[in-house]
Amino acid sequence: MNKIYLDNAATTFVRREVADKMLSYFTDCYGNASSVYSTGRDAKKAIEDARRQVAKALNCQAAEVFFTSGGTESDNWAIKGAALANADKGKHIISSTIEHHAVLHTLEFLQKQGYEVTYVKVDEFGMVDPEDVRSAIREDTVLITIMAANNEIGTIQPISEIGRIARERKVLFHTDAVQAIGAIPVDVEEMGVDLLSLSAHKFYGPKGVGALYVRKGVRLEPLMHGGAQERGRRAGTENVPGIIGLGAAIEIAALKQKENAARIAALRDDLQQSILENIPEVRLNGHPVNRLPNNLNISVKYIEGEALLLMLDLAGIAGSSGSACTSGSLDPSHVLLAIGLPHEIAHGSLRLTLSEDTTREEIDEVKRVLPQIVQRLREMSPLYEKENHHVH
Amino acid sequence: MYTDKVMDHFSNPRNIGSLENPSGVGEVGNARCGDIMKIYIKVENNIITDARFKTFGCGAAIATSSMATEMVKGKTLEEALNLTNKVVTEALGGLPNEKLHCSVLAEEAIHAAIADYREKQKSS
Ligand code: FES
């Protein structure tokens, strides 16, 4: 059975040409980039090429790009680093209720260290109101951190507007753009951000490597102390193959962004329409228009997400859910609760995220299989029966 | 993460549905994750002759409902009351730790169904 992989918000495959480029940096050009001999110098040069590729994709200077181990480190560094470096100015941070855990848990950590955090609410579509951010700003606010696009429901935030407000009020602005790269245009000038996190494995690059954009002049304490790598701001021997992969992947992602977005969104829209038309009592989560082109998040009433995922897996389809039963912590997704879903509806959520390799045939197969699975699980559900759907 | 036995009972659950004129019905909810299980039993001469279930819950919850209904059939009420979630879980070849609470649901639902039956007996 051919597997249909629709969990690309979790991670993507690595593009063949990206993997090929990385290979020689494991086996041939393996020198330590800090060394003076030629294989080290070659590695160093390749890293600087990758840095330029990232800078070009983000519309910034190469000197403003710092390589990290991924989105989580970038988020941690941006937030803790800015909070620590600016503690003399104040200890107040503004964020939203739907951030990734890499942001939320970092903020919770800072709260324990005496920082104060205001979490602005989102509307039913998961959208932050920039005016809420404006009114949350205080004398002692040192950082605003709002994600560019949400990983669960795909809602794209009004980053440029928030950026203007941040600049007006002279507050640092960080955005977690992990889901945004390759999916929507990302331009640090346009967005008005001072700090931006990204991660290679979300845009057909390797896992374990990411970057943080740090606008020139922004004060940031390092998270990693040690050697002088990354101009003394992020110690640790560079992950050379990973960085090469990230550079190659972001270059292609930026080039193909427009074309990919249009094609993927068309397939997604077709799947969405079919589901909403053919399966009763399904709710679309996230913004109907301002949403990542590959994201489809629905809540299926009366059924539980993990059971739905298992059934889909038996049919060869991989997706994800914000259900409490899949979370380990047994709490439903904080994002789904933040957009106002009651527990039992959040429980029946399903997220399908497409890739640039997703085919029409695959989408047709999901359209065929999903209604049957939903019907099966509903027939097992005591909630379905209660709402007077007659089944025996 | 699930054993083959769990996946078997999940993908081909036994005893799904409800019973016409059940002797007892037990419905319980899981406070931890918000899931619900409902078990119907038919009792003749102190023996459970039939059992059905409906479950709103994860794969483990569905599999344990299926296994538990299988296991109580043919048992006396006393035997059925002694059927612990541990026994049901073992019959399934085990469950991941974070899913053990789901099997408690099945035990509780059976107890509730028997209590409901006894309640009805008293009043009739
Ligand atoms: S029923 Fe919710 S985790 Fe099993």
PDB file of C-alpha atoms in Angstrom, chain A residues 246-378:
ATOM      1  CA  LEU A 246      19.439  24.560   5.051  1.00  0.00           C
ATOM      2  CA  GLY A 247      21.001  27.036   2.617  1.00  0.00           C
ATOM      3  CA  ALA A 248      20.153  24.939  -0.417  1.00  0.00           C
ATOM      4  CA  ALA A 249      16.627  24.221   0.828  1.00  0.00           C
ATOM      5  CA  ILE A 250      15.728  27.825   1.607  1.00  0.00           C
ATOM      6  CA  GLU A 251      16.995  29.015  -1.744  1.00  0.00           C
ATOM      7  CA  ILE A 252      14.698  26.585  -3.565  1.00  0.00           C
ATOM      8  CA  ALA A 253      11.839  27.248  -1.132  1.00  0.00           C
ATOM      9  CA  ALA A 254      11.956  30.968  -1.831  1.00  0.00           C
ATOM     10  CA  LEU A 255      12.149  30.409  -5.583  1.00  0.00           C
ATOM     11  CA  LYS A 256       9.216  27.992  -5.652  1.00  0.00           C
ATOM     12  CA  GLN A 257       7.090  29.659  -2.985  1.00  0.00           C
ATOM     13  CA  LYS A 258       4.556  31.319  -5.259  1.00  0.00           C
ATOM     14  CA  GLU A 259       4.070  28.446  -7.653  1.00  0.00           C
ATOM     15  CA  ASN A 260       3.922  25.868  -4.874  1.00  0.00           C
ATOM     16  CA  ALA A 261       1.474  27.853  -2.771  1.00  0.00           C
ATOM     17  CA  ALA A 262      -0.986  28.139  -5.640  1.00  0.00           C
ATOM     18  CA  ARG A 263      -0.824  24.480  -6.607  1.00  0.00           C
ATOM     19  CA  ILE A 264      -0.965  23.123  -3.059  1.00  0.00           C
ATOM     20  CA  ALA A 265      -3.772  25.466  -2.033  1.00  0.00           C
ATOM     21  CA  ALA A 266      -5.860  24.309  -4.991  1.00  0.00           C
ATOM     22  CA  LEU A 267      -5.561  20.674  -3.880  1.00  0.00           C
ATOM     23  CA  ARG A 268      -6.196  21.613  -0.252  1.00  0.00           C
ATOM     24  CA  ASP A 269      -9.286  23.627  -1.204  1.00  0.00           C
ATOM     25  CA  ASP A 270     -10.646  20.729  -3.173  1.00  0.00           C
ATOM     26  CA  LEU A 271     -10.181  18.359  -0.235  1.00  0.00           C
ATOM     27  CA  GLN A 272     -11.679  20.886   2.153  1.00  0.00           C
ATOM     28  CA  GLN A 273     -14.736  21.429   0.010  1.00  0.00           C
ATOM     29  CA  SER A 274     -15.309  17.728  -0.447  1.00  0.00           C
ATOM     30  CA  ILE A 275     -15.067  17.058   3.294  1.00  0.00           C
ATOM     31  CA  LEU A 276     -17.351  19.918   4.267  1.00  0.00           C
ATOM     32  CA  GLU A 277     -19.906  18.894   1.665  1.00  0.00           C
ATOM     33  CA  ASN A 278     -19.875  15.157   2.233  1.00  0.00           C
ATOM     34  CA  ILE A 279     -19.378  14.757   5.955  1.00  0.00           C
ATOM     35  CA  PRO A 280     -22.073  16.303   8.113  1.00  0.00           C
ATOM     36  CA  GLU A 281     -21.217  18.182  11.295  1.00  0.00           C
ATOM     37  CA  VAL A 282     -17.636  19.019  10.478  1.00  0.00           C
ATOM     38  CA  ARG A 283     -16.118  22.349  11.386  1.00  0.00           C
ATOM     39  CA  LEU A 284     -13.242  24.079   9.643  1.00  0.00           C
ATOM     40  CA  ASN A 285     -10.623  25.412  12.060  1.00  0.00           C
ATOM     41  CA  GLY A 286      -8.364  28.353  11.341  1.00  0.00           C
ATOM     42  CA  HIS A 287      -8.884  31.370   9.143  1.00  0.00           C
ATOM     43  CA  PRO A 288     -10.952  30.644   6.021  1.00  0.00           C
ATOM     44  CA  VAL A 289      -8.707  32.823   3.836  1.00  0.00           C
ATOM     45  CA  ASN A 290      -5.561  33.910   5.665  1.00  0.00           C
ATOM     46  CA  ARG A 291      -4.282  30.420   6.197  1.00  0.00           C
ATOM     47  CA  LEU A 292      -1.172  28.494   5.164  1.00  0.00           C
ATOM     48  CA  PRO A 293      -1.780  27.029   1.698  1.00  0.00           C
ATOM     49  CA  ASN A 294      -1.087  23.452   2.802  1.00  0.00           C
ATOM     50  CA  ASN A 295      -3.072  23.438   6.044  1.00  0.00           C
ATOM     51  CA  LEU A 296      -6.431  21.805   6.613  1.00  0.00           C
ATOM     52  CA  ASN A 297      -7.672  21.470  10.179  1.00  0.00           C
ATOM     53  CA  ILE A 298     -11.149  20.209  10.907  1.00  0.00           C
ATOM     54  CA  SER A 299     -13.144  19.079  13.915  1.00  0.00           C
ATOM     55  CA  VAL A 300     -15.342  16.067  13.387  1.00  0.00           C
ATOM     56  CA  LYS A 301     -18.149  16.011  15.899  1.00  0.00           C
ATOM     57  CA  TYR A 302     -18.805  12.924  18.080  1.00  0.00           C
ATOM     58  CA  ILE A 303     -15.482  11.216  17.435  1.00  0.00           C
ATOM     59  CA  GLU A 304     -12.074  11.242  19.040  1.00  0.00           C
ATOM     60  CA  GLY A 305      -8.919  12.230  17.170  1.00  0.00           C
ATOM     61  CA  GLU A 306      -6.592   9.407  18.088  1.00  0.00           C
ATOM     62  CA  ALA A 307      -9.071   6.770  16.959  1.00  0.00           C
ATOM     63  CA  LEU A 308      -9.475   8.721  13.730  1.00  0.00           C
ATOM     64  CA  LEU A 309      -5.695   8.860  13.189  1.00  0.00           C
ATOM     65  CA  LEU A 310      -5.358   5.117  13.805  1.00  0.00           C
ATOM     66  CA  MET A 311      -8.112   4.334  11.309  1.00  0.00           C
ATOM     67  CA  LEU A 312      -6.508   6.641   8.749  1.00  0.00           C
ATOM     68  CA  ASP A 313      -3.155   4.992   9.380  1.00  0.00           C
ATOM     69  CA  LEU A 314      -4.708   1.584   8.705  1.00  0.00           C
ATOM     70  CA  ALA A 315      -5.842   3.057   5.404  1.00  0.00           C
ATOM     71  CA  GLY A 316      -2.299   4.268   4.708  1.00  0.00           C
ATOM     72  CA  ILE A 317      -2.894   7.939   5.477  1.00  0.00           C
ATOM     73  CA  ALA A 318      -0.758   9.896   7.970  1.00  0.00           C
ATOM     74  CA  GLY A 319      -2.219  12.947   9.678  1.00  0.00           C
ATOM     75  CA  SER A 320      -2.233  14.502  13.141  1.00  0.00           C
ATOM     76  CA  SER A 321      -4.697  15.608  15.787  1.00  0.00           C
ATOM     77  CA  GLY A 322      -4.994  18.082  18.642  1.00  0.00           C
ATOM     78  CA  SER A 323      -6.982  15.522  20.621  1.00  0.00           C
ATOM     79  CA  ALA A 324      -6.273  15.107  24.329  1.00  0.00           C
ATOM     80  CA  CYS A 325      -5.731  11.380  23.811  1.00  0.00           C
ATOM     81  CA  THR A 326      -2.784  11.957  21.459  1.00  0.00           C
ATOM     82  CA  SER A 327      -1.081  14.573  23.576  1.00  0.00           C
ATOM     83  CA  GLY A 328       0.489  12.476  26.315  1.00  0.00           C
ATOM     84  CA  SER A 329      -0.493  15.216  28.756  1.00  0.00           C
ATOM     85  CA  LEU A 330      -4.153  14.389  28.072  1.00  0.00           C
ATOM     86  CA  ASP A 331      -4.971  18.043  27.467  1.00  0.00           C
ATOM     87  CA  PRO A 332      -6.462  19.011  24.141  1.00  0.00           C
ATOM     88  CA  SER A 333      -4.538  21.448  21.964  1.00  0.00           C
ATOM     89  CA  HIS A 334      -4.161  24.896  23.542  1.00  0.00           C
ATOM     90  CA  VAL A 335      -4.661  26.407  20.097  1.00  0.00           C
ATOM     91  CA  LEU A 336      -8.049  24.775  19.576  1.00  0.00           C
ATOM     92  CA  LEU A 337      -9.142  25.807  23.060  1.00  0.00           C
ATOM     93  CA  ALA A 338      -7.904  29.368  22.405  1.00  0.00           C
ATOM     94  CA  ILE A 339     -10.142  29.694  19.339  1.00  0.00           C
ATOM     95  CA  GLY A 340     -13.066  28.783  21.569  1.00  0.00           C
ATOM     96  CA  LEU A 341     -13.663  25.119  20.798  1.00  0.00           C
ATOM     97  CA  PRO A 342     -15.222  23.152  23.649  1.00  0.00           C
ATOM     98  CA  HIS A 343     -13.188  20.158  24.840  1.00  0.00           C
ATOM     99  CA  GLU A 344     -15.230  17.512  23.075  1.00  0.00           C
ATOM    100  CA  ILE A 345     -14.986  19.302  19.722  1.00  0.00           C
ATOM    101  CA  ALA A 346     -11.252  19.921  20.089  1.00  0.00           C
ATOM    102  CA  HIS A 347     -11.087  16.206  20.823  1.00  0.00           C
ATOM    103  CA  GLY A 348     -12.228  15.286  17.329  1.00  0.00           C
ATOM    104  CA  SER A 349      -9.747  17.413  15.461  1.00  0.00           C
ATOM    105  CA  LEU A 350      -7.777  16.302  12.443  1.00  0.00           C
ATOM    106  CA  ARG A 351      -4.929  18.173  10.795  1.00  0.00           C
ATOM    107  CA  LEU A 352      -3.877  17.280   7.276  1.00  0.00           C
ATOM    108  CA  THR A 353      -0.933  19.204   5.841  1.00  0.00           C
ATOM    109  CA  LEU A 354       0.083  18.757   2.216  1.00  0.00           C
ATOM    110  CA  SER A 355       3.530  18.881   0.607  1.00  0.00           C
ATOM    111  CA  GLU A 356       4.654  19.893  -2.847  1.00  0.00           C
ATOM    112  CA  ASP A 357       4.684  16.191  -3.727  1.00  0.00           C
ATOM    113  CA  THR A 358       1.074  15.580  -2.716  1.00  0.00           C
ATOM    114  CA  THR A 359      -0.803  14.341  -5.762  1.00  0.00           C
ATOM    115  CA  ARG A 360      -4.363  14.646  -7.005  1.00  0.00           C
ATOM    116  CA  GLU A 361      -4.716  10.848  -6.656  1.00  0.00           C
ATOM    117  CA  GLU A 362      -3.714  10.998  -3.013  1.00  0.00           C
ATOM    118  CA  ILE A 363      -6.243  13.704  -2.295  1.00  0.00           C
ATOM    119  CA  ASP A 364      -8.929  11.716  -4.118  1.00  0.00           C
ATOM    120  CA  GLU A 365      -8.119   8.699  -1.958  1.00  0.00           C
ATOM    121  CA  VAL A 366      -8.518  10.746   1.238  1.00  0.00           C
ATOM    122  CA  LYS A 367     -11.816  12.095  -0.090  1.00  0.00           C
ATOM    123  CA  ARG A 368     -12.980   8.528  -0.623  1.00  0.00           C
ATOM    124  CA  VAL A 369     -11.784   7.016   2.655  1.00  0.00           C
ATOM    125  CA  LEU A 370     -12.415   9.710   5.231  1.00  0.00           C
ATOM    126  CA  PRO A 371     -16.242   9.745   5.126  1.00  0.00           C
ATOM    127  CA  GLN A 372     -16.325   5.956   5.641  1.00  0.00           C
ATOM    128  CA  ILE A 373     -13.998   6.132   8.619  1.00  0.00           C
ATOM    129  CA  VAL A 374     -15.943   8.959  10.188  1.00  0.00           C
ATOM    130  CA  GLN A 375     -19.181   7.040   9.763  1.00  0.00           C
ATOM    131  CA  ARG A 376     -17.665   3.951  11.362  1.00  0.00           C
ATOM    132  CA  LEU A 377     -16.408   5.798  14.382  1.00  0.00           C
ATOM    133  CA  ARG A 378     -19.639   7.708  14.779  1.00  0.00           C
TER     134      ARG A 378
END
